[in-house]
Amino acid sequence: MNILAKERKVRELESKIDELGNKEVTNKLKLEIENYKIEAMTNLTSWDRVLLARHQLRPTAKEYIEYICDDFVELHGDRLFRDDKSIIGGIGTINGNIVTIIAQQKGKNLDENLKRNFAMPHPEGYRKALRLMKQAEKFRRPIITLIDTPGAYPGLEAEERGQGEAIARNLLEMSNLTVPTIAVIIGEGGSGGALALGVTNKMLMLENSIYSILSPEGYATILWKDVSLANEAAEVMKLTSYDLEDFEIIDRIIKEPLGGAHFNKTKTFQNTKQAILEELYQLRKLTGEELRDSRMEKYRKFGFFQRFNYDNL
Amino acid sequence: MAWYSETTTAKKKSKKDLWVKCKKCHSHIYKSEWEENLNVCPNCNYHGSITSYERINLLFDKNTFEELFNNISPIDSLKFNDLKGSYKDKYEATIKKTGISEAVVTGRGKINGIPAIVAVMDFRFLGGSLGSGTGEKILQAANYAYDNNLPYIVFSASGGARMQEGILSLMQMAKTCAGVARLNKKNIPYISVLINPTTGGVSASYAMVGDLNISEPGALIAFAGRRVIEQTIGEKLPDDFQTSEYLREHGFIDSIVNRKDMKDYLSNVLSFYNR
């Protein structure tokens, strides 16, 4: 039984309890349900976390921004082609810190998702992000990115307008920025489409979010030519926050409440805000040059390889 | 039937040795003619693949190439297995077969007298995929160019990220871009040459952000695969979609250069950048 089935069961039991009148019996049952919940919703598999990262009720970027920021002004457009609504950007204050925020926005329903293109950006989305980041650098503002995308949009027009170039340009320019940069993966971190907002001094990750080179479905197709084995692919591809912490690809895991972020959004937002403020406080001590050099140094270390001796050939 | 099947296979083999069939116009070309023409079809100018060392020979003045960072090879950090076996077995066999230890060869040399650092990807090595070692070599060559104030040229030929290395492969996109970004600090020219094919993650990192982006005729350059896009939008794509000509038309490639002219073209443009 996966996490979604368990969640359904918990909700079912909880709703049934409310129908019972007897207080003594309800209290006892409530405790039992609570115990079941703890048992069922801890020790999640990687696939469980994939399901949670994509959960319909999972908070989206806008909700985080609303809670975390004292105020926020959204800014639109890449000045080249159009405003890509799968990425929102703007200026906000977090506990008095003025920051630039750039986030991938999923929809809550089909209409919203069509408007947001399921949070799959076109090149103009990445170019809007870069425009706002360059402006943040001009005015010495730290940059916070919230990552939540299945991936960059694979389409004719996206290719025509240089999806690869837009992503590459962001990787290059982000590595060169001289202001503090923090990325938080709040849901799905889908490959290059996520990385294009994720070359930062600090990489944070919500406990049940994922970050991978490819969807588990795609990975299963490549590995075993069978898309139905996505759950097994998720286990081997090391995409959970804990896996990535082991590889030191992320710097910090932000804890989620039992059952996932949507069970207690306020708590999730509080934890996220706290983590961002702590990281920001540390990064603010560094000069622009130090921020750039330490960021480059961090990325230069990624990857495992071995020394090769041609005599063994 | 044993005697019969043996003779036919033997016959086929000798035929294969003699002729090359062009992948584009399907005409049969004498192998010697094909090779003399640098693996380019004399009929339709289709640019076939060449190995990294063949390209290095075409590019550099005689006896000037010195290979660097050739002691890097992959490691199976995810313990990857697919239907065809383990990653470890696969790269070990590839190293034996190709004689190179990663999907890129790096080094320094002179192009018509102008010193330069190059990284030349080799599609024979796991489809030129971007592994940790590949990224490391491209980064180290960039750093070498930085330290020695020399222009940096990368020839890309790649299917994209190396799936066997998962997220670590993705990180190579950022790592290589950071290396190339640093060259800006010293105003060092970075030229990217996109060879057939340059796709996926490589087309969304260092290959696309050269001061100059150059390509060969008819090269496939794509971020998302043709089939994926056709499935997403539900219609057929134009024939020239994602070719170097298409990219030049849309403003992402500076110039398309025939293989035989590449050396002179590069030394010519480098002379503009020489300070």
Coordinates of C-alpha atoms in Angstrom, one line a residue:
Chain A
M1 CA 0.0 0.0 0.0
N2 CA 1.5 3.3 -1.0
I3 CA 1.3 6.6 0.9
L4 CA -1.7 7.8 -1.0
A5 CA -3.7 4.7 -0.1
K6 CA -2.7 5.1 3.5
E7 CA -3.6 8.7 3.5
R8 CA -7.1 7.8 2.2
K9 CA -7.5 5.2 4.9
V10 CA -6.6 7.7 7.6
R11 CA -9.0 10.3 6.3
E12 CA -11.7 7.7 6.0
L13 CA -11.3 6.6 9.6
E14 CA -11.1 10.2 10.9
S15 CA -14.4 11.1 9.1
K16 CA -16.1 8.1 10.5
I17 CA -15.1 9.0 14.1
D18 CA -16.8 12.3 13.9
E19 CA -20.1 10.5 13.2
L20 CA -19.8 8.6 16.5
G21 CA -21.3 10.4 19.5
N22 CA -19.8 8.6 22.5
K23 CA -16.9 10.7 23.7
E24 CA -15.0 7.9 25.5
V25 CA -15.0 5.6 22.5
T26 CA -14.0 8.4 20.1
N27 CA -11.0 9.4 22.2
K28 CA -9.8 5.9 22.3
L29 CA -10.3 5.5 18.6
K30 CA -8.6 8.8 17.9
L31 CA -5.5 7.6 19.7
E32 CA -5.5 4.4 17.7
I33 CA -5.8 6.3 14.4
E34 CA -3.0 8.6 15.5
N35 CA -0.9 5.5 16.2
Y36 CA -1.8 4.0 12.8
K37 CA -0.9 7.3 11.2
I38 CA 2.5 7.4 12.7
E39 CA 3.2 3.8 11.8
A40 CA 1.9 4.2 8.2
M41 CA 3.4 7.6 7.4
T42 CA 6.9 7.1 8.7
N43 CA 9.6 5.1 6.9
L44 CA 8.4 6.2 3.5
T45 CA 9.8 4.6 0.4
S46 CA 11.3 6.7 -2.4
W47 CA 8.2 6.2 -4.5
D48 CA 6.0 7.4 -1.6
R49 CA 8.0 10.6 -1.6
V50 CA 7.6 10.9 -5.4
L51 CA 3.8 10.7 -4.8
L52 CA 4.0 13.3 -2.0
A53 CA 6.1 15.6 -4.1
R54 CA 3.4 15.5 -6.8
H55 CA 0.4 15.5 -4.4
Q56 CA -2.6 17.4 -5.5
L57 CA -2.9 19.2 -2.1
R58 CA 0.8 19.9 -1.8
P59 CA 1.4 23.7 -1.3
T60 CA 2.6 25.5 -4.3
A61 CA 5.1 28.3 -4.6
K62 CA 2.5 31.2 -4.3
E63 CA 1.4 29.8 -0.9
Y64 CA 5.0 29.8 0.4
I65 CA 5.5 33.3 -0.8
E66 CA 2.3 34.5 0.8
Y67 CA 3.3 33.1 4.1
I68 CA 7.0 33.8 4.1
C69 CA 7.0 37.3 2.8
D70 CA 5.8 40.3 4.7
D71 CA 4.9 41.8 1.2
F72 CA 5.6 40.8 -2.4
V73 CA 5.4 42.6 -5.7
E74 CA 5.2 40.4 -8.8
L75 CA 7.1 41.5 -11.8
H76 CA 6.4 40.2 -15.3
G77 CA 8.0 39.4 -18.6
D78 CA 11.4 38.7 -20.1
R79 CA 11.5 41.9 -22.2
L80 CA 12.1 39.7 -25.3
F81 CA 9.0 37.7 -26.1
R82 CA 6.3 37.3 -23.4
D83 CA 5.5 36.6 -19.8
D84 CA 5.8 32.9 -19.0
K85 CA 3.3 32.1 -16.2
S86 CA 4.9 28.9 -15.2
I87 CA 7.6 31.0 -13.5
I88 CA 6.6 33.9 -11.1
G89 CA 9.2 36.4 -10.0
G90 CA 9.3 39.6 -8.0
I91 CA 10.6 41.4 -5.0
G92 CA 9.6 40.7 -1.4
T93 CA 10.6 41.2 2.2
I94 CA 11.3 38.4 4.6
N95 CA 11.6 39.6 8.2
G96 CA 12.8 42.9 6.8
N97 CA 15.2 41.4 4.3
I98 CA 14.5 42.6 0.8
V99 CA 15.0 39.7 -1.6
T100 CA 14.2 38.7 -5.1
I101 CA 12.1 35.6 -5.3
I102 CA 11.7 33.4 -8.4
A103 CA 9.5 30.4 -8.3
Q104 CA 8.0 27.7 -10.5
Q105 CA 4.3 27.7 -10.1
K106 CA 2.0 24.7 -10.4
G107 CA -1.7 25.0 -10.6
K108 CA -4.2 23.7 -8.1
N109 CA -6.7 22.5 -10.8
L110 CA -6.8 21.9 -14.5
D111 CA -7.6 25.5 -15.5
E112 CA -4.8 26.8 -13.4
N113 CA -2.4 24.2 -14.6
L114 CA -3.2 25.1 -18.2
K115 CA -2.4 28.7 -17.5
R116 CA 0.8 27.7 -15.7
N117 CA 1.7 25.0 -18.2
F118 CA 2.0 22.5 -15.4
A119 CA 5.0 24.5 -14.2
M120 CA 7.0 23.5 -17.2
P121 CA 8.7 26.7 -18.3
H122 CA 9.5 27.9 -21.9
P123 CA 12.8 29.7 -22.6
E124 CA 11.1 33.0 -21.9
G125 CA 10.4 31.8 -18.3
Y126 CA 14.1 31.2 -17.7
R127 CA 15.0 34.5 -19.4
K128 CA 12.5 36.3 -17.1
A129 CA 14.2 34.6 -14.2
L130 CA 17.6 35.7 -15.4
R131 CA 16.5 39.3 -16.0
L132 CA 15.2 39.5 -12.4
M133 CA 18.4 37.9 -11.0
K134 CA 20.6 40.4 -12.8
Q135 CA 18.4 43.2 -11.4
A136 CA 18.8 41.7 -7.9
E137 CA 22.5 41.8 -8.4
K138 CA 22.4 45.4 -9.5
F139 CA 20.6 46.4 -6.3
R140 CA 22.5 43.9 -4.1
R141 CA 19.5 41.9 -3.2
P142 CA 19.8 38.2 -2.2
I143 CA 17.9 35.8 -4.5
I144 CA 15.6 33.0 -3.3
T145 CA 14.3 30.5 -5.9
L146 CA 11.6 28.0 -5.2
I147 CA 11.8 24.9 -7.5
D148 CA 8.8 22.8 -8.4
T149 CA 8.7 21.5 -12.0
P150 CA 8.4 18.2 -13.8
G151 CA 11.0 19.7 -16.3
A152 CA 11.5 22.3 -18.9
Y153 CA 8.7 22.2 -21.5
P154 CA 9.5 19.9 -24.5
G155 CA 7.8 21.6 -27.4
L156 CA 8.3 22.9 -30.9
E157 CA 8.3 26.6 -29.9
A158 CA 10.4 26.0 -26.9
E159 CA 13.1 24.5 -29.1
E160 CA 12.7 27.2 -31.7
R161 CA 13.3 29.9 -29.1
G162 CA 16.3 28.0 -27.6
Q163 CA 15.3 26.0 -24.6
G164 CA 18.8 24.7 -24.3
E165 CA 20.4 28.1 -24.6
A166 CA 18.1 29.6 -22.0
I167 CA 18.9 26.9 -19.5
A168 CA 22.6 27.0 -20.2
R169 CA 22.7 30.8 -19.9
N170 CA 21.1 30.6 -16.5
L171 CA 23.6 28.0 -15.3
L172 CA 26.5 30.2 -16.5
E173 CA 25.1 33.5 -15.1
M174 CA 23.9 32.1 -11.8
S175 CA 27.4 30.7 -11.1
N176 CA 28.7 34.2 -11.6
L177 CA 26.3 36.2 -9.4
T178 CA 27.8 38.2 -6.5
V179 CA 24.8 38.2 -4.2
P180 CA 23.7 35.4 -1.9
T181 CA 21.5 32.8 -3.6
I182 CA 19.4 30.1 -2.0
A183 CA 17.3 27.5 -3.8
V184 CA 14.5 25.5 -2.1
I185 CA 13.1 22.5 -3.8
I186 CA 9.5 22.5 -2.6
G187 CA 8.1 19.7 -4.8
E188 CA 9.5 18.2 -8.0
G189 CA 13.0 19.1 -9.1
G190 CA 12.8 17.9 -12.7
S191 CA 16.2 17.7 -14.4
G192 CA 17.7 20.7 -16.3
G193 CA 14.4 22.5 -15.9
A194 CA 15.0 22.6 -12.2
L195 CA 18.7 23.1 -12.3
A196 CA 18.2 26.3 -14.4
L197 CA 17.0 27.9 -11.1
G198 CA 19.3 25.9 -8.9
V199 CA 22.9 26.9 -9.2
T200 CA 23.0 28.6 -5.8
N201 CA 25.2 29.1 -2.7
K202 CA 22.8 27.0 -0.7
M203 CA 20.5 24.2 -1.9
L204 CA 17.6 23.4 0.4
M205 CA 15.1 20.7 0.0
L206 CA 11.7 20.0 1.6
E207 CA 11.9 16.5 3.1
N208 CA 9.4 14.9 0.7
S209 CA 10.5 16.7 -2.4
I210 CA 12.5 15.0 -5.2
Y211 CA 15.4 16.0 -7.5
S212 CA 16.4 13.9 -10.4
I213 CA 17.9 13.7 -13.9
L214 CA 14.7 12.3 -15.3
S215 CA 11.2 11.2 -14.1
P216 CA 11.1 7.8 -12.5
E217 CA 8.8 6.8 -15.3
G218 CA 11.4 7.9 -17.9
Y219 CA 14.1 6.1 -16.0
A220 CA 12.1 2.9 -15.9
T221 CA 11.5 3.1 -19.6
I222 CA 15.3 3.4 -20.2
L223 CA 16.3 0.8 -17.6
W224 CA 13.7 -1.9 -18.1
K225 CA 11.6 -0.7 -21.1
D226 CA 8.6 -0.8 -18.8
V227 CA 7.0 2.4 -17.5
S228 CA 5.0 0.5 -14.8
L229 CA 8.2 -0.1 -12.9
A230 CA 8.5 3.6 -12.0
N231 CA 8.3 2.8 -8.3
E232 CA 11.3 0.5 -8.5
A233 CA 13.2 3.1 -10.6
A234 CA 12.5 5.7 -7.9
E235 CA 14.4 3.5 -5.4
V236 CA 17.5 3.1 -7.5
M237 CA 17.8 6.6 -8.8
K238 CA 18.6 8.3 -5.5
L239 CA 16.1 11.2 -5.8
T240 CA 15.0 11.8 -2.2
S241 CA 16.2 14.6 0.0
Y242 CA 18.1 12.0 2.2
D243 CA 19.9 10.5 -0.8
L244 CA 20.9 13.9 -2.0
E245 CA 22.1 14.9 1.4
D246 CA 24.3 11.9 1.4
F247 CA 25.8 13.0 -1.9
E248 CA 26.2 16.5 -0.5
I249 CA 24.3 17.9 -3.4
I250 CA 21.9 19.6 -1.1
D251 CA 22.9 21.5 2.1
R252 CA 19.9 21.1 4.2
I253 CA 16.6 19.2 4.6
I254 CA 13.5 21.1 5.7
K255 CA 11.3 18.8 7.8
E256 CA 7.7 18.3 6.8
P257 CA 4.9 17.4 9.2
L258 CA 3.7 13.7 9.5
G259 CA 2.0 12.7 6.2
G260 CA 3.6 15.5 4.2
A261 CA 3.6 19.3 3.8
H262 CA -0.2 19.4 3.1
F263 CA -1.1 18.0 6.5
N264 CA 0.1 21.1 8.2
K265 CA 1.0 23.9 5.7
T266 CA 1.6 26.5 8.3
K267 CA 4.2 24.3 10.0
T268 CA 5.9 23.6 6.7
F269 CA 6.0 27.3 5.8
Q270 CA 7.4 28.2 9.2
N271 CA 10.2 25.6 8.9
T272 CA 11.0 26.9 5.4
K273 CA 11.1 30.5 6.5
Q274 CA 13.3 29.6 9.4
A275 CA 15.7 27.7 7.2
I276 CA 15.9 30.5 4.6
L277 CA 16.5 33.1 7.3
E278 CA 19.3 31.1 8.9
E279 CA 21.0 30.5 5.6
L280 CA 20.6 34.1 4.6
Y281 CA 22.1 35.3 7.9
Q282 CA 25.3 33.2 7.2
L283 CA 25.6 34.1 3.5
R284 CA 25.3 37.8 4.3
K285 CA 28.6 37.7 6.1
L286 CA 30.4 37.0 2.8
T287 CA 31.5 39.5 0.2
G288 CA 30.3 39.3 -3.4
E289 CA 33.6 37.8 -4.5
E290 CA 33.5 35.2 -1.8
L291 CA 29.9 34.3 -2.6
R292 CA 30.8 33.7 -6.3
D293 CA 34.1 31.9 -5.5
S294 CA 32.6 29.6 -2.9
R295 CA 29.6 28.8 -5.1
M296 CA 31.9 27.9 -8.0
E297 CA 34.1 25.8 -5.7
K298 CA 31.0 23.9 -4.5
Y299 CA 30.0 23.0 -8.0
R300 CA 33.5 22.1 -9.0
K301 CA 33.5 19.3 -6.5
F302 CA 30.4 17.4 -7.7
G303 CA 30.8 14.0 -9.2
F304 CA 32.7 10.8 -8.6
F305 CA 35.4 9.4 -11.0
Q306 CA 38.6 7.5 -10.6
R307 CA 42.2 7.8 -11.7
F308 CA 43.0 5.7 -14.7
N309 CA 46.1 3.9 -15.5
Y310 CA 46.7 3.1 -19.2
D311 CA 49.1 0.3 -18.3
N312 CA 46.0 -1.7 -17.3
L313 CA 44.5 -1.5 -20.7
Chain B
M1 CA 23.8 -25.3 -44.3
A2 CA 26.8 -24.4 -42.3
W3 CA 29.2 -24.0 -45.2
Y4 CA 26.7 -21.7 -46.9
S5 CA 26.1 -19.3 -44.0
E6 CA 29.8 -19.1 -43.4
T7 CA 30.6 -18.0 -46.9
T8 CA 27.9 -15.4 -47.0
T9 CA 29.0 -13.8 -43.7
A10 CA 32.6 -13.7 -45.0
K11 CA 31.5 -12.2 -48.2
K12 CA 29.4 -9.5 -46.4
K13 CA 32.3 -8.6 -44.3
S14 CA 34.6 -7.9 -47.2
K15 CA 31.9 -5.9 -48.9
K16 CA 31.5 -3.8 -45.8
D17 CA 35.2 -3.2 -45.7
L18 CA 35.2 -1.8 -49.2
W19 CA 32.1 0.4 -49.2
V20 CA 30.6 3.0 -46.9
K21 CA 26.9 3.7 -47.2
C22 CA 26.0 7.3 -46.7
K23 CA 23.4 7.6 -43.9
K24 CA 21.7 10.6 -45.7
C25 CA 21.7 10.0 -49.4
H26 CA 22.3 6.2 -49.1
S27 CA 24.8 6.2 -51.9
H28 CA 27.7 3.8 -51.7
I29 CA 31.1 5.4 -51.5
Y30 CA 34.5 3.7 -51.7
K31 CA 35.8 3.5 -48.2
S32 CA 39.1 5.0 -49.2
E33 CA 37.3 7.9 -50.9
W34 CA 35.1 8.4 -47.8
E35 CA 38.1 8.5 -45.5
E36 CA 40.1 10.7 -47.8
N37 CA 37.1 13.1 -47.7
L38 CA 37.3 13.1 -43.9
N39 CA 34.2 10.9 -43.5
V40 CA 32.1 13.4 -45.4
C41 CA 29.9 12.1 -48.2
P42 CA 31.3 13.5 -51.5
N43 CA 27.7 13.3 -52.9
C44 CA 25.6 15.1 -50.4
N45 CA 28.1 16.6 -47.9
Y46 CA 26.7 14.5 -45.1
H47 CA 29.2 14.8 -42.2
G48 CA 29.7 11.3 -40.8
S49 CA 31.2 10.7 -37.4
I50 CA 34.9 10.8 -36.6
T51 CA 36.8 9.9 -33.5
S52 CA 38.2 12.4 -31.1
Y53 CA 41.8 11.6 -32.1
E54 CA 40.9 11.9 -35.8
R55 CA 39.5 15.3 -35.2
I56 CA 42.6 16.3 -33.2
N57 CA 44.8 15.3 -36.1
L58 CA 42.7 17.4 -38.4
L59 CA 42.8 20.4 -36.1
F60 CA 46.3 20.8 -34.8
D61 CA 49.6 21.4 -36.5
K62 CA 51.7 18.3 -36.8
N63 CA 53.3 17.1 -33.5
T64 CA 51.9 20.0 -31.5
F65 CA 49.2 18.2 -29.6
E66 CA 49.9 17.3 -26.0
E67 CA 47.1 15.4 -24.2
L68 CA 46.2 16.5 -20.7
F69 CA 44.1 15.1 -17.9
N70 CA 43.9 11.6 -19.5
N71 CA 44.0 9.8 -16.2
I72 CA 40.3 10.2 -15.4
S73 CA 37.8 7.5 -15.9
P74 CA 34.2 6.7 -14.6
I75 CA 33.3 5.0 -11.4
D76 CA 29.9 3.2 -10.8
S77 CA 28.9 5.3 -7.7
L78 CA 25.2 4.4 -8.0
K79 CA 25.8 0.6 -8.6
F80 CA 23.7 0.9 -11.8
N81 CA 22.3 -2.1 -13.6
D82 CA 20.0 -2.3 -16.6
L83 CA 18.8 -5.0 -18.9
K84 CA 22.3 -5.1 -20.5
G85 CA 24.2 -5.4 -17.3
S86 CA 26.1 -3.1 -15.0
Y87 CA 27.5 0.3 -15.7
K88 CA 30.9 -0.9 -14.5
D89 CA 31.1 -3.7 -17.1
K90 CA 29.9 -1.3 -19.8
Y91 CA 32.5 1.4 -19.3
E92 CA 35.3 -1.1 -18.8
A93 CA 34.4 -2.7 -22.1
T94 CA 34.2 0.7 -23.7
I95 CA 37.6 1.7 -22.4
K96 CA 39.1 -1.5 -23.9
K97 CA 37.3 -1.0 -27.2
T98 CA 38.0 2.7 -27.7
G99 CA 41.3 3.1 -25.9
I100 CA 40.1 6.3 -24.2
S101 CA 39.1 6.5 -20.6
E102 CA 36.3 9.0 -20.8
A103 CA 33.9 10.5 -23.3
V104 CA 36.2 13.5 -24.0
V105 CA 39.8 13.9 -24.9
T106 CA 41.5 17.1 -23.6
G107 CA 44.8 18.7 -24.4
R108 CA 46.7 21.6 -25.8
G109 CA 48.2 22.3 -29.2
K110 CA 48.7 24.8 -32.0
I111 CA 46.1 25.6 -34.8
N112 CA 48.0 27.2 -37.7
G113 CA 50.5 28.4 -35.1
I114 CA 47.9 29.7 -32.6
P115 CA 48.0 27.9 -29.2
A116 CA 44.7 26.7 -27.8
I117 CA 43.2 24.3 -25.3
V118 CA 40.6 21.8 -26.6
A119 CA 38.2 19.3 -25.3
V120 CA 36.9 16.9 -28.0
M121 CA 34.0 14.7 -27.1
D122 CA 33.9 11.1 -28.5
F123 CA 30.5 9.7 -29.3
R124 CA 31.8 6.2 -29.2
F125 CA 32.2 6.4 -25.5
L126 CA 28.7 5.7 -24.1
G127 CA 27.1 8.0 -26.7
G128 CA 29.3 10.9 -25.6
S129 CA 27.3 11.1 -22.5
L130 CA 28.1 13.6 -19.8
G131 CA 29.4 11.7 -16.8
S132 CA 31.3 13.0 -13.7
G133 CA 34.6 12.3 -15.3
T134 CA 33.6 13.9 -18.6
G135 CA 32.5 17.0 -16.7
E136 CA 35.7 17.0 -14.7
K137 CA 37.9 16.9 -17.8
I138 CA 36.0 19.7 -19.4
L139 CA 36.3 21.7 -16.2
Q140 CA 40.0 21.0 -15.8
A141 CA 40.7 21.9 -19.4
A142 CA 38.8 25.2 -18.8
N143 CA 40.9 25.9 -15.7
Y144 CA 44.1 25.1 -17.6
A145 CA 43.0 27.7 -20.3
Y146 CA 42.3 30.1 -17.5
D147 CA 45.6 29.6 -15.8
N148 CA 47.6 29.9 -19.0
N149 CA 45.5 32.6 -20.7
L150 CA 44.8 30.5 -23.7
P151 CA 41.6 30.2 -25.9
Y152 CA 39.3 27.3 -25.1
I153 CA 37.6 25.2 -27.8
V154 CA 35.1 22.5 -27.0
F155 CA 33.8 20.1 -29.6
S156 CA 30.6 18.6 -28.3
A157 CA 29.1 15.3 -29.6
S158 CA 26.8 13.9 -27.0
G159 CA 23.5 12.1 -26.4
G160 CA 23.2 14.2 -23.2
A161 CA 23.3 13.3 -19.5
R162 CA 24.8 10.0 -18.5
M163 CA 21.8 8.2 -17.0
Q164 CA 24.0 5.7 -15.2
E165 CA 25.2 8.5 -13.0
G166 CA 21.8 9.9 -12.3
I167 CA 21.8 13.3 -10.5
L168 CA 25.6 13.5 -10.4
S169 CA 25.4 13.7 -14.2
L170 CA 23.0 16.6 -13.9
M171 CA 25.4 18.4 -11.7
Q172 CA 28.1 18.3 -14.4
M173 CA 26.0 20.7 -16.4
A174 CA 26.4 23.3 -13.7
K175 CA 30.0 22.4 -13.0
T176 CA 31.1 22.8 -16.6
C177 CA 29.2 26.1 -17.0
A178 CA 30.9 27.4 -13.9
G179 CA 34.2 26.6 -15.4
V180 CA 33.4 28.3 -18.7
A181 CA 31.9 31.3 -16.8
R182 CA 35.2 31.9 -15.0
L183 CA 36.9 32.5 -18.4
N184 CA 34.9 35.7 -18.7
K185 CA 36.9 37.1 -15.8
K186 CA 40.1 37.1 -17.9
N187 CA 38.4 37.8 -21.2
I188 CA 39.5 34.4 -22.6
P189 CA 37.7 33.4 -25.8
Y190 CA 35.5 30.2 -25.5
I191 CA 34.4 28.6 -28.8
S192 CA 31.9 25.9 -28.8
V193 CA 31.7 23.6 -31.8
L194 CA 28.5 21.5 -31.9
I195 CA 29.0 18.3 -33.7
N196 CA 26.4 15.8 -34.8
P197 CA 24.7 15.0 -32.4
T198 CA 24.6 17.5 -29.5
T199 CA 21.5 16.8 -27.5
G200 CA 19.9 16.9 -24.1
G201 CA 21.8 18.1 -21.1
V202 CA 24.9 19.0 -23.1
S203 CA 22.9 21.3 -25.4
A204 CA 21.6 23.0 -22.3
S205 CA 25.0 23.7 -20.8
Y206 CA 28.5 24.5 -22.0
A207 CA 27.8 23.6 -25.7
M208 CA 25.3 26.4 -26.1
V209 CA 27.1 29.3 -24.4
G210 CA 30.3 29.8 -26.5
D211 CA 31.4 33.3 -27.4
L212 CA 31.0 31.7 -30.8
N213 CA 28.8 28.7 -31.4
I214 CA 30.0 26.9 -34.5
S215 CA 28.6 23.7 -36.1
E216 CA 29.1 21.3 -39.0
P217 CA 26.5 21.0 -41.8
G218 CA 23.4 18.9 -40.9
A219 CA 24.3 18.3 -37.3
L220 CA 21.5 17.4 -34.9
I221 CA 21.3 19.9 -32.1
A222 CA 18.4 19.5 -29.7
F223 CA 17.4 19.9 -26.1
A224 CA 14.2 17.7 -26.2
G225 CA 14.1 14.7 -28.4
R226 CA 12.0 14.7 -31.6
R227 CA 9.8 11.9 -30.5
V228 CA 9.1 13.4 -27.1
I229 CA 8.0 16.7 -28.8
E230 CA 5.9 14.9 -31.4
Q231 CA 4.1 13.0 -28.6
T232 CA 3.6 16.2 -26.6
I233 CA 2.2 18.4 -29.3
G234 CA 0.7 15.5 -31.4
E235 CA 1.9 16.6 -34.8
K236 CA 4.8 15.9 -37.2
L237 CA 7.8 18.2 -37.0
P238 CA 9.5 19.9 -40.0
D239 CA 12.3 17.8 -41.6
D240 CA 15.0 20.3 -40.9
F241 CA 13.9 20.7 -37.3
Q242 CA 16.8 20.8 -34.8
T243 CA 19.5 20.8 -37.5
S244 CA 22.4 23.2 -37.4
E245 CA 20.9 25.1 -40.3
Y246 CA 17.6 25.4 -38.4
L247 CA 19.5 26.7 -35.3
R248 CA 21.4 29.2 -37.4
E249 CA 18.2 30.4 -38.9
H250 CA 16.7 30.9 -35.3
G251 CA 19.8 32.7 -34.1
F252 CA 21.6 30.1 -31.9
I253 CA 24.6 29.3 -34.1
D254 CA 27.1 31.8 -35.5
S255 CA 28.3 29.8 -38.4
I256 CA 28.2 26.4 -40.1
V257 CA 31.6 25.3 -41.3
N258 CA 32.6 22.3 -43.4
R259 CA 34.9 19.9 -41.7
K260 CA 37.7 20.4 -44.2
D261 CA 37.6 24.2 -43.5
M262 CA 37.3 24.0 -39.7
K263 CA 41.0 24.4 -38.9
D264 CA 41.5 27.5 -41.0
Y265 CA 38.2 28.9 -39.8
L266 CA 39.1 28.5 -36.2
S267 CA 42.6 29.9 -36.6
N268 CA 41.2 32.8 -38.5
V269 CA 38.6 33.7 -35.8
L270 CA 41.1 33.1 -33.0
S271 CA 43.4 35.7 -34.6
F272 CA 40.6 38.3 -34.0
Y273 CA 40.5 37.4 -30.4
N274 CA 44.3 37.4 -29.9
R275 CA 45.3 40.3 -27.8

